Amino acid sequence: MNAPEKFLAKSSAPLPAAGTPHFHESARAQVAGSATYVDDIPEIKGTLYAAPILSTVAHGNLKGVDAGVALAMPGVRGVITSRDIPGDPVLATFMHDEPIFATTKVEHIGQVIGVVVADSVMEARRAARKVKLDIEALPAVLTVKEALEQQNFVLPPVFVRRGDAQAGIDRAPHRISGELEVGGQEHFYLEGQVAYALPLEQQQMWIYSSTQHPGEVQHWVAHALGLENNAVTVECRRMGGAFGGKETQAGHLAVWSALAAHKLRRPVKLRFDRDDDFMITGKRHPFAYEYTVGFDDSGLITGLKLMLAANCGFSADLSGPVADRAVFHADNAYFLSDVEIASYRCKTNTQSHTAFRGFGGPQGMIVIEAILGDIARQLGLDPIDVRKRNLYGIEDRNVTHYQMQVEDNILHPLIDRLERDADYRARRAAIAKWNEGSPVIKRGIALTPVKFGISFTATFFNQAGALVHVYTDGSVQVNHGGTEMGQGLNTKVAQIVADELGIPFERVRATASDTSKVPNASATAASSGTDLNGRAAQFAARQVRDRLANFISQRQGCDPKKVIFAHGQVSSPDAVIAWEQLIDDAYHARVQLWSDGFYKTPKIHYDKLTLTGRPFYYFSYGAACSEVAIDTLTGESRVLKVDILHDAGTPINPAIDIGQIEGGFIQGMGWLTTEQLVWNDKGYLSTHAPSTYKIPATGDVPEHFKVDLWPEPNREDNVFGSKAVGEPPFMLAISVWEALREAAGAARGGKLVHMDAPATAENVLKALNSAA
């Protein structure tokens, strides 16, 4: 049976497009190798290739760049540095704190100082390595601890308080203080970073970019070239993965290739190899934590003081909103009556860390789950009972620490159902018995929830536009400001448009994101791609449909509300005609057969100075139950079973949603188990290739991996009753990390175990020894 077919109920009636598990719109092309990515676009005659010149020092004064040897090498056409920037030499970022090319100083190993341009990729790369750099080394800040000691920040600290945390701790019969470190994560998209810049007439530039945010790339390129935005067009048909790593980071390559194209008046392509991609681009933010928590005999938290320190790298990039979201999600699913949170945005001499699936949410959630797990172990209680004791309520205990009321809470029934379906209690008892008789292999099980807020925290980003064109043969084209990175956005948008017009899914085609079609589009990020662009496309299609209904109404003298569009036909009280015939008739009657649509998310507001308000339109919920085993002699671990119950609302495409849940979970599992970024004492990223950086492989997926969807539509008025599904499943993998801590605790007689993430074999052994 084909994957989508298993979701279909047996019926002879035509099914609507939305709610049906259609194949991904590019699936067949991808399997056949005919789907076009930026590096597959046929190159224009005269295309040149760029390669980056990288700093070899983490922090230092850049005293000179000698490109003489490189310029004399075969095929080399030029070297582009900061002197060749006609516009602003600083990138058009929010904080305006990152130079396009390093000028007088370098701030991390791998910082780009310029690019070499040559007739071939390998000629450019070989020449780039021959450029001689004169750098006077300076002391480098490489850890969060050093940054905190030196008060070295990319942005000011942020503090959020509710109630009296210290008083809540003081009156508690129990308390725990602890520290935790959680590592970053490389995006490891299948398609690396790439841009292709084509100079056009009258100082215009066309950019093919593998980017989540074409509008920002347009702005950055125009800013660097000293042009108006309307002189730059950015196009992206699809990406081969992104995960947040192409939200801002793709803009750098576009700017560098555009500067080269501008100077040499030739098309220029810049594509990183995997090593350079690792060394240049930012990662998920590593975090360090300190906490003190007070709690009663049932495990209820009475007071919490929490410090979160984000390793931001050498510039701000998106660290502000990432760290803000970590603060917002430091509660995860739990009501904190008296809490004090300090958030530090630390500057270090490493790559500038950036967006990654979850955008700070995972770093906020993991610490509260660690705290609750430790509370349970100290009290000798089942961790699920402690977690339930602290959950948000319905009528009371339902306001977050940032003053947003939780109005759509389904945590209690969702967790109860998963606990029952996964047979959690019986399995936990069986695991305890197993551990008694197994001195070397220890098992653990954990069930953890997720409550993830959906919307950009920067309110103005929560807007989208779309165009819907109906052609005279009845076929439909939709264009929107979102970008396709494999997550199925174009498929879902086409399904929405097809249903709005009452035509088969196959008659709708989504086209490449293009800044000349939909301007000022927000990044496809924050899990809001379908919520925003799908609704905008629906509104555009609705306007076309309403015009057609009015056309029939005028022609037949009926109420336009009684004109029904369904199954490729249009029905009125007097007649039924084929969609194609209606379109032909409407065209000849000069009815407008295209329209635009615009949508802005309602209800949201947010004060970025106090971090209070309603930053999210709604919450997505979920829970996962994971069972693991560890080898106490080697520290090796394996995930044995996973059961997931996730809230996707009413799915627009259940097959795609389940795929996102499965993929997000495995990626989160990698973050917390095998994916370890290691910088040496010189600031060099030692784990810069697949040989040293280990993402999960197919053998790491547990044989028992069960995903179910919560059967309830979104309680807010979202498109098709759906909920976002891109990021929330990632945090379900915290259940794996908690299960590993349970297993390690079992190996040490139930003692509290300090274990940093990721839980590599080395870190598991350290945890076992630290608890001895």
Short mmCIF file of C-alpha atoms in Angstrom, two decimals, residues 183-504:
data_model
loop_
_atom_site.label_atom_id
_atom_site.label_comp_id
_atom_site.label_asym_id
_atom_site.label_seq_id
_atom_site.Cartn_x
_atom_site.Cartn_y
_atom_site.Cartn_z
CA GLY A 183 25.14 21.64 23.45
CA GLY A 184 24.34 23.19 20.11
CA GLN A 185 23.51 21.40 16.88
CA GLU A 186 24.63 21.59 13.27
CA HIS A 187 21.75 21.93 10.80
CA PHE A 188 23.24 19.37 8.41
CA TYR A 189 20.75 20.10 5.62
CA LEU A 190 21.20 17.74 2.65
CA GLU A 191 21.57 20.67 0.26
CA GLY A 192 24.36 22.93 1.48
CA GLN A 193 24.37 26.72 1.40
CA VAL A 194 24.37 28.08 -2.15
CA ALA A 195 23.61 31.27 -4.09
CA TYR A 196 23.81 32.21 -7.76
CA ALA A 197 23.94 35.92 -8.65
CA LEU A 198 23.14 37.19 -12.16
CA PRO A 199 23.88 40.85 -12.97
CA LEU A 200 21.18 42.36 -15.18
CA GLU A 201 20.76 45.59 -17.10
CA GLN A 202 20.49 48.96 -15.37
CA GLN A 203 22.30 47.83 -12.20
CA GLN A 204 19.74 45.15 -11.39
CA MET A 205 20.55 41.79 -9.84
CA TRP A 206 18.74 38.44 -9.93
CA ILE A 207 19.58 36.05 -7.10
CA TYR A 208 18.83 32.35 -6.95
CA SER A 209 19.14 31.54 -3.27
CA SER A 210 18.53 28.50 -1.11
CA THR A 211 16.85 30.59 1.55
CA GLN A 212 13.95 30.55 3.99
CA HIS A 213 13.65 34.33 3.68
CA PRO A 214 13.89 35.69 0.11
CA GLY A 215 12.75 39.13 1.25
CA GLU A 216 15.62 39.46 3.69
CA VAL A 217 18.12 38.26 1.07
CA GLN A 218 16.74 40.94 -1.27
CA HIS A 219 17.18 43.60 1.41
CA TRP A 220 20.69 42.47 2.35
CA VAL A 221 21.91 42.37 -1.26
CA ALA A 222 20.43 45.79 -2.07
CA HIS A 223 21.94 47.23 1.10
CA ALA A 224 25.40 45.90 0.24
CA LEU A 225 25.25 47.07 -3.37
CA GLY A 226 23.84 50.49 -2.50
CA LEU A 227 20.66 49.81 -4.49
CA GLU A 228 16.95 50.11 -3.84
CA ASN A 229 15.15 46.88 -3.06
CA ASN A 230 13.28 47.00 -6.37
CA ALA A 231 16.57 46.48 -8.24
CA VAL A 232 17.08 43.04 -6.67
CA THR A 233 14.93 39.97 -7.30
CA VAL A 234 15.35 36.79 -5.27
CA GLU A 235 13.91 33.44 -6.31
CA CYS A 236 13.76 30.12 -4.46
CA ARG A 237 11.89 27.14 -5.89
CA ARG A 238 12.87 24.77 -3.11
CA MET A 239 15.55 23.95 -0.57
CA GLY A 240 17.01 20.59 0.27
CA GLY A 241 16.41 21.12 3.96
CA ALA A 242 16.98 24.20 6.09
CA PHE A 243 15.81 23.72 9.72
CA GLY A 244 16.40 27.44 10.45
CA GLY A 245 19.94 27.40 9.07
CA LYS A 246 18.86 29.25 5.94
CA GLU A 247 16.80 31.94 7.65
CA THR A 248 19.63 34.48 7.96
CA GLN A 249 22.72 32.48 7.02
CA ALA A 250 21.70 32.13 3.36
CA GLY A 251 21.87 35.90 3.04
CA HIS A 252 25.62 35.93 3.49
CA LEU A 253 26.27 33.82 0.39
CA ALA A 254 23.85 35.88 -1.65
CA VAL A 255 25.63 39.10 -0.66
CA TRP A 256 29.10 37.68 -1.32
CA SER A 257 28.16 36.28 -4.74
CA ALA A 258 26.31 39.49 -5.65
CA LEU A 259 29.32 41.63 -4.76
CA ALA A 260 31.51 39.47 -6.99
CA ALA A 261 28.97 39.57 -9.82
CA HIS A 262 28.69 43.35 -9.46
CA LYS A 263 32.44 43.91 -9.66
CA LEU A 264 33.18 41.45 -12.48
CA ARG A 265 29.87 41.90 -14.36
CA ARG A 266 29.60 38.15 -14.72
CA PRO A 267 27.24 35.63 -13.11
CA VAL A 268 28.80 34.20 -9.95
CA LYS A 269 27.87 31.08 -8.01
CA LEU A 270 28.99 30.39 -4.46
CA ARG A 271 28.41 26.95 -2.95
CA PHE A 272 30.02 25.82 0.29
CA ASP A 273 31.51 22.38 0.61
CA ARG A 274 30.46 20.62 3.82
CA ASP A 275 33.61 21.54 5.77
CA ASP A 276 33.29 25.24 4.96
CA ASP A 277 29.57 25.10 5.77
CA PHE A 278 30.42 23.79 9.24
CA MET A 279 33.20 26.33 9.81
CA ILE A 280 31.32 29.43 8.59
CA THR A 281 27.66 29.09 9.50
CA GLY A 282 25.99 29.35 12.91
CA LYS A 283 24.47 26.45 14.86
CA ARG A 284 21.76 25.91 17.42
CA HIS A 285 22.67 27.99 20.46
CA PRO A 286 24.43 26.03 23.21
CA PHE A 287 23.01 26.94 26.63
CA ALA A 288 24.23 26.83 30.21
CA TYR A 289 21.88 26.90 33.22
CA GLU A 290 21.90 27.42 36.96
CA TYR A 291 18.82 26.88 39.07
CA THR A 292 17.43 26.63 42.57
CA VAL A 293 13.97 25.17 43.05
CA GLY A 294 11.75 24.70 46.07
CA PHE A 295 8.98 22.10 46.16
CA ASP A 296 6.58 20.34 48.50
CA ASP A 297 6.13 16.65 49.34
CA SER A 298 4.01 16.05 46.22
CA GLY A 299 6.63 17.61 43.94
CA LEU A 300 4.72 20.85 43.37
CA ILE A 301 7.13 23.67 42.58
CA THR A 302 6.71 26.54 45.04
CA GLY A 303 9.57 28.72 43.82
CA LEU A 304 12.14 28.69 41.01
CA LYS A 305 15.17 30.84 40.29
CA LEU A 306 16.57 30.08 36.88
CA MET A 307 19.52 31.45 34.92
CA LEU A 308 19.79 30.77 31.18
CA ALA A 309 22.97 31.75 29.35
CA ALA A 310 22.99 31.43 25.57
CA ASN A 311 26.23 31.09 23.66
CA CYS A 312 25.45 33.48 20.81
CA GLY A 313 28.79 33.51 19.02
CA PHE A 314 30.42 36.71 17.79
CA SER A 315 27.31 38.67 16.67
CA ALA A 316 23.66 38.96 17.61
CA ASP A 317 22.10 37.43 14.46
CA LEU A 318 18.76 36.06 15.82
CA SER A 319 20.04 35.47 19.35
CA GLY A 320 17.67 38.01 20.88
CA PRO A 321 14.43 36.33 19.81
CA VAL A 322 15.95 32.86 20.29
CA ALA A 323 16.83 33.67 23.89
CA ASP A 324 13.42 35.32 24.38
CA ARG A 325 11.64 32.18 23.21
CA ALA A 326 13.76 30.11 25.59
CA VAL A 327 12.44 32.33 28.38
CA PHE A 328 8.87 31.92 27.10
CA HIS A 329 9.23 28.12 27.06
CA ALA A 330 11.11 27.67 30.32
CA ASP A 331 7.73 26.65 31.76
CA ASN A 332 7.00 24.11 29.01
CA ALA A 333 3.67 22.64 30.20
CA TYR A 334 3.90 23.72 33.83
CA PHE A 335 2.47 26.55 35.93
CA LEU A 336 5.18 28.42 37.82
CA SER A 337 3.58 30.50 40.54
CA ASP A 338 6.74 32.18 41.81
CA VAL A 339 9.55 32.37 39.32
CA GLU A 340 12.56 34.51 38.52
CA ILE A 341 14.33 34.04 35.18
CA ALA A 342 17.56 35.72 34.09
CA SER A 343 18.57 35.40 30.44
CA TYR A 344 22.11 36.25 29.30
CA ARG A 345 23.07 36.56 25.63
CA CYS A 346 26.79 35.78 25.71
CA LYS A 347 29.31 36.88 23.09
CA THR A 348 32.00 34.31 22.25
CA ASN A 349 34.59 34.01 19.50
CA THR A 350 32.76 31.29 17.62
CA GLN A 351 30.39 31.18 14.65
CA SER A 352 27.37 33.44 15.14
CA HIS A 353 24.67 31.04 16.26
CA THR A 354 21.29 31.28 14.65
CA ALA A 355 17.79 29.88 14.20
CA PHE A 356 17.26 26.14 14.48
CA ARG A 357 14.04 24.15 14.64
CA GLY A 358 12.37 25.15 17.90
CA PHE A 359 14.16 28.52 17.96
CA GLY A 360 15.10 28.51 21.66
CA GLY A 361 12.05 26.52 22.72
CA PRO A 362 14.00 23.27 23.19
CA GLN A 363 16.64 25.04 25.28
CA GLY A 364 13.92 26.46 27.51
CA MET A 365 11.94 23.23 27.90
CA ILE A 366 14.81 20.88 28.65
CA VAL A 367 15.81 22.59 31.87
CA ILE A 368 12.34 22.46 33.45
CA GLU A 369 12.05 18.79 32.47
CA ALA A 370 15.44 18.14 34.08
CA ILE A 371 14.29 19.91 37.23
CA LEU A 372 11.06 17.92 37.45
CA GLY A 373 12.91 14.68 36.83
CA ASP A 374 15.30 15.46 39.68
CA ILE A 375 12.42 16.41 41.99
CA ALA A 376 10.81 13.04 41.35
CA ARG A 377 14.02 11.15 42.00
CA GLN A 378 14.72 13.05 45.21
CA LEU A 379 11.21 12.36 46.50
CA GLY A 380 11.11 8.78 45.23
CA LEU A 381 8.00 9.52 43.14
CA ASP A 382 7.06 8.51 39.62
CA PRO A 383 8.19 11.43 37.39
CA ILE A 384 4.88 11.40 35.49
CA ASP A 385 3.02 12.10 38.74
CA VAL A 386 5.31 15.05 39.50
CA ARG A 387 4.82 16.37 35.99
CA LYS A 388 1.04 16.05 36.26
CA ARG A 389 1.10 17.79 39.63
CA ASN A 390 2.68 20.86 38.01
CA LEU A 391 0.66 21.05 34.77
CA TYR A 392 -1.27 24.15 33.78
CA GLY A 393 -4.90 24.10 34.88
CA ILE A 394 -8.12 24.99 33.11
CA GLU A 395 -9.99 27.39 35.39
CA ASP A 396 -7.01 28.43 37.52
CA ARG A 397 -3.22 28.07 37.35
CA ASN A 398 -3.66 28.94 33.67
CA VAL A 399 -1.58 32.11 33.12
CA THR A 400 2.03 31.94 31.98
CA HIS A 401 4.89 33.81 33.59
CA TYR A 402 4.72 36.24 30.64
CA GLN A 403 1.02 36.97 31.35
CA MET A 404 -0.62 34.98 28.54
CA GLN A 405 -3.66 32.93 29.45
CA VAL A 406 -3.53 29.31 28.32
CA GLU A 407 -7.00 29.02 26.76
CA ASP A 408 -6.72 25.79 24.74
CA ASN A 409 -5.20 23.44 27.32
CA ILE A 410 -5.52 19.75 26.41
CA LEU A 411 -2.50 18.60 28.40
CA HIS A 412 -4.33 16.49 31.00
CA PRO A 413 -6.42 14.30 28.66
CA LEU A 414 -3.62 14.04 26.11
CA ILE A 415 -1.07 12.83 28.67
CA ASP A 416 -3.59 10.48 30.27
CA ARG A 417 -4.36 8.90 26.92
CA LEU A 418 -0.70 8.40 26.01
CA GLU A 419 0.07 7.02 29.46
CA ARG A 420 -2.70 4.47 28.94
CA ASP A 421 -1.98 3.65 25.30
CA ALA A 422 1.75 3.25 25.90
CA ASP A 423 1.11 1.11 29.00
CA TYR A 424 3.49 3.39 30.87
CA ARG A 425 2.86 2.22 34.44
CA ALA A 426 3.23 -1.48 33.69
CA ARG A 427 6.34 -0.90 31.61
CA ARG A 428 7.92 1.22 34.32
CA ALA A 429 7.34 -1.56 36.83
CA ALA A 430 8.76 -4.14 34.42
CA ILE A 431 11.82 -1.99 33.81
CA ALA A 432 12.43 -1.65 37.54
CA LYS A 433 12.34 -5.45 37.83
CA TRP A 434 14.66 -5.82 34.83
CA ASN A 435 17.17 -3.40 36.34
CA GLU A 436 17.26 -5.38 39.60
CA GLY A 437 18.53 -8.41 37.71
CA SER A 438 20.75 -6.69 35.15
CA PRO A 439 24.03 -5.33 36.57
CA VAL A 440 25.41 -3.93 33.27
CA ILE A 441 22.51 -2.99 30.98
CA LYS A 442 20.09 -0.58 32.60
CA ARG A 443 16.82 0.62 31.16
CA GLY A 444 14.81 3.77 31.65
CA ILE A 445 11.44 5.14 30.57
CA ALA A 446 10.08 8.68 30.53
CA LEU A 447 6.91 10.41 29.39
CA THR A 448 7.28 14.14 28.77
CA PRO A 449 4.83 16.70 27.32
CA VAL A 450 5.22 19.67 25.00
CA LYS A 451 3.37 22.99 24.96
CA PHE A 452 4.77 25.14 22.14
CA GLY A 453 3.60 28.62 21.22
CA ILE A 454 2.83 29.32 17.57
CA SER A 455 3.56 32.73 16.01
CA PHE A 456 6.60 34.89 15.46
CA THR A 457 7.33 36.66 18.73
CA ALA A 458 8.08 39.75 16.63
CA THR A 459 4.42 40.54 15.96
CA PHE A 460 4.98 42.36 12.66
CA PHE A 461 6.29 39.18 11.01
CA ASN A 462 2.88 37.52 11.38
CA GLN A 463 1.60 38.54 7.95
CA ALA A 464 1.56 36.94 4.53
CA GLY A 465 0.48 37.50 0.94
CA ALA A 466 -0.43 35.24 -1.97
CA LEU A 467 -1.52 35.31 -5.60
CA VAL A 468 -3.96 32.90 -7.23
CA HIS A 469 -4.25 32.80 -11.03
CA VAL A 470 -6.92 30.82 -12.87
CA TYR A 471 -6.06 30.19 -16.51
CA THR A 472 -8.53 29.79 -19.33
CA ASP A 473 -8.15 26.00 -19.38
CA GLY A 474 -9.23 25.88 -15.74
CA SER A 475 -5.78 25.18 -14.36
CA VAL A 476 -4.67 27.19 -11.34
CA GLN A 477 -1.35 28.61 -10.23
CA VAL A 478 -0.67 29.82 -6.70
CA ASN A 479 2.28 31.86 -5.54
CA HIS A 480 2.92 32.88 -1.96
CA GLY A 481 5.67 34.35 0.17
CA GLY A 482 6.57 31.10 1.90
CA THR A 483 9.39 28.80 0.89
CA GLU A 484 9.43 25.06 0.35
CA MET A 485 12.18 23.20 2.17
CA GLY A 486 10.75 19.70 2.02
CA GLN A 487 8.16 20.27 4.75
CA GLY A 488 5.23 20.18 2.34
CA LEU A 489 4.18 23.82 2.48
CA ASN A 490 3.45 24.06 -1.25
CA THR A 491 1.48 20.83 -1.11
CA LYS A 492 -0.71 22.07 1.72
CA VAL A 493 -1.26 25.47 0.12
CA ALA A 494 -2.30 23.79 -3.14
CA GLN A 495 -4.73 21.57 -1.20
CA ILE A 496 -6.27 24.62 0.48
CA VAL A 497 -6.67 26.47 -2.82
CA ALA A 498 -8.11 23.40 -4.53
CA ASP A 499 -10.78 23.05 -1.85
CA GLU A 500 -11.61 26.75 -1.89
CA LEU A 501 -12.26 26.54 -5.64
CA GLY A 502 -13.83 23.08 -5.49
CA ILE A 503 -11.44 21.53 -8.00
CA PRO A 504 -9.12 18.51 -7.91
#
